[in-house]
Short mmCIF file of C-alpha atoms in Angstrom, two decimals:
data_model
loop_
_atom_site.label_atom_id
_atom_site.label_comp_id
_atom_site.label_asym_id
_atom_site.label_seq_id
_atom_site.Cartn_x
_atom_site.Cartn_y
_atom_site.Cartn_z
CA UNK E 245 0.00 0.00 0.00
CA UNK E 246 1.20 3.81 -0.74
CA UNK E 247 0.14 6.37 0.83
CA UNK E 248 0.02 9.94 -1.40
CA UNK E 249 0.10 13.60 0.82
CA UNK E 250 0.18 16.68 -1.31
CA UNK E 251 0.10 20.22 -0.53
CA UNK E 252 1.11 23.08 -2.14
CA UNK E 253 -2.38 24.51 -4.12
CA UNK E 254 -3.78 27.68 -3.41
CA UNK E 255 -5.17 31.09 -5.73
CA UNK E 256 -2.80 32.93 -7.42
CA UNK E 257 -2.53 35.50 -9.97
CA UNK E 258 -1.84 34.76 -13.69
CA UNK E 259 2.29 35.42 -14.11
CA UNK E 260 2.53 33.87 -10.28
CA UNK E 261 4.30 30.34 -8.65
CA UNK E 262 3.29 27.84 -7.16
CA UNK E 263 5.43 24.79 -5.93
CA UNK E 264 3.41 21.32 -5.17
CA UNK E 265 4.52 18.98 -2.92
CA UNK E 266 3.84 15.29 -2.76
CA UNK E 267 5.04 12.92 -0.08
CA UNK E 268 4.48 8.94 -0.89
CA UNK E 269 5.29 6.22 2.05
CA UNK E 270 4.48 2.74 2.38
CA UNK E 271 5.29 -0.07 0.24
CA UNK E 272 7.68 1.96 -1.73
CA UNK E 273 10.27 0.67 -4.75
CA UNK E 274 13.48 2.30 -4.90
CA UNK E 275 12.28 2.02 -8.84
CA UNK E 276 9.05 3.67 -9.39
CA UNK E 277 7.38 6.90 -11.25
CA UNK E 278 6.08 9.94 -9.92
CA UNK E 279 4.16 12.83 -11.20
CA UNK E 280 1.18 15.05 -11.90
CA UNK E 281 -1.77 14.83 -13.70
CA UNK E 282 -4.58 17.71 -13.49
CA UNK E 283 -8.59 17.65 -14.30
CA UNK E 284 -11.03 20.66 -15.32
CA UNK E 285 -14.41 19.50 -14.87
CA UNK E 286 -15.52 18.96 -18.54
CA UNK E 287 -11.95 17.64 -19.50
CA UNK E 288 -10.40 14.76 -19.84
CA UNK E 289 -7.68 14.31 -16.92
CA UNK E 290 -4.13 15.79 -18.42
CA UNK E 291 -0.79 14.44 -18.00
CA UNK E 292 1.22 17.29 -16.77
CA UNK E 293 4.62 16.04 -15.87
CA UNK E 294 6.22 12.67 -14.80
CA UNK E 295 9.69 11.42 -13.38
CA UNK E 296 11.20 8.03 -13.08
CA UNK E 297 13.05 7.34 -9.87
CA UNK E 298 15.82 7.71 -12.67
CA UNK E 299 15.41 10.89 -13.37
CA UNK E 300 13.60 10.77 -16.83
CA UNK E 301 10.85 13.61 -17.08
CA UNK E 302 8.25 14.32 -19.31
CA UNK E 303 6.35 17.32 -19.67
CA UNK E 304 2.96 18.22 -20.94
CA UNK E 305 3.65 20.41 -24.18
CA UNK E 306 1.26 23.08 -22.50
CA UNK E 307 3.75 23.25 -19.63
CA UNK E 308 7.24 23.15 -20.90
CA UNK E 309 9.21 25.82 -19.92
CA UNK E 310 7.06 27.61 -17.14
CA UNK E 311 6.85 23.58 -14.92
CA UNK E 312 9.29 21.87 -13.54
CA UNK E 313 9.07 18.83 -12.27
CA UNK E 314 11.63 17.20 -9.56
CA UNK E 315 12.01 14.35 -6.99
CA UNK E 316 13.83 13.88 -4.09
CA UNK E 317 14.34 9.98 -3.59
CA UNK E 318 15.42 10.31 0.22
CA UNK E 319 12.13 11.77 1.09
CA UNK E 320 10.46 9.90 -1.53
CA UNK E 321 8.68 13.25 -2.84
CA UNK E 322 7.62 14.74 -6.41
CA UNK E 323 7.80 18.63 -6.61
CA UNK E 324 6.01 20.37 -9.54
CA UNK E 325 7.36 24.05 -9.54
CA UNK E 326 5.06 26.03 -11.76
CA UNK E 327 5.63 29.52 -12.78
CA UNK E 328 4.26 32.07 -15.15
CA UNK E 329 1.03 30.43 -14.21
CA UNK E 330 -1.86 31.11 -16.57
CA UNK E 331 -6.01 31.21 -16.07
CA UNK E 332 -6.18 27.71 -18.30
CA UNK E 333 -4.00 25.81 -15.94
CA UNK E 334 -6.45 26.50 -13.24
CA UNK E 335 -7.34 22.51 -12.25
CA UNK E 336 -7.08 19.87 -9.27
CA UNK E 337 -3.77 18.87 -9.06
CA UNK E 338 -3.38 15.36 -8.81
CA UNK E 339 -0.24 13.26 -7.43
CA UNK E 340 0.49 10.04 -9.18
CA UNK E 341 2.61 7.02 -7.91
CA UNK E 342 3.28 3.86 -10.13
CA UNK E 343 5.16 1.32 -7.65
CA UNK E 344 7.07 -1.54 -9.28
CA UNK E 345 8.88 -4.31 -7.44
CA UNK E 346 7.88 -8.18 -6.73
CA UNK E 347 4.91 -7.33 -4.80
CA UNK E 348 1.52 -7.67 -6.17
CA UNK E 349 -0.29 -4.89 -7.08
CA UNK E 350 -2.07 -2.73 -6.76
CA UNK E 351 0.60 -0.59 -8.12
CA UNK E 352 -0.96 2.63 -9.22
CA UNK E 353 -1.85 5.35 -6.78
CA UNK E 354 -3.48 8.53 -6.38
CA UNK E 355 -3.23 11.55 -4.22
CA UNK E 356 -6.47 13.37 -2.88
CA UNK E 357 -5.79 15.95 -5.23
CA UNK E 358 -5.22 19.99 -4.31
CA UNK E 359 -6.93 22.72 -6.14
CA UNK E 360 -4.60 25.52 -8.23
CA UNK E 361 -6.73 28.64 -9.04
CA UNK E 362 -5.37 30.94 -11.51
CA UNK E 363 -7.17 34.42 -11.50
CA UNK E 364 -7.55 37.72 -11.30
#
């Protein structure tokens, strides 16, 4: 079992930062991915950024260059610095966890989620 805490959401101002934090613990594989997908109600949920334990990222095309995704494998945590922060990525922020390892499954996880308003 993982566990997902994030924090980190809040209202800002288009052009403003955020950083998101999200803490996994439990049955956690030094080898695993972490990252951040967001939903809009009326949209389909959006990949936004992911990194292997590795340190492999992708990024969402509508992110690249203001997001920044990072880990820290000590503290087994994802970051998700976002800057020059416009109205359309307004969303609930969702952590994601894929475990690997011998252990059966489950091995995908979700966080609770944590709400990023961008407005004026």
């Amino acid at each position: 079992q993982v566990q997902l805490v994030e924090s980190g959401g809040g209202l800002v101002q288009p052009g403003g930062s955020l950083r998101l934090s999200c803490v996994a613990s439990g049955s956690i594989f030094s080898i695993n991915i972490m990252g951040w997908y967001r939903l809009t109600p009326g949209k389909e949920r959006e990949l936004v950024a992911t990194i292997t334990s590795g340190g492999n990222i992708n990024y969402a095309d509508s992110v690249k260059g203001r997001f920044t995704i990072s880990r820290d494998n000590a503290k087994n945590t994802v970051y998700l610095q976002m800057n020059s922060l416009k109205i359309e990525d307004t969303a609930v922020y969702y952590c994601y966890f894929h475990r690997t390892g011998p252990r059966p499954g489950p091995f995908d996880y979700w966080g609770q989620g944590t709400q990023v308003t961008v407005s004026s």
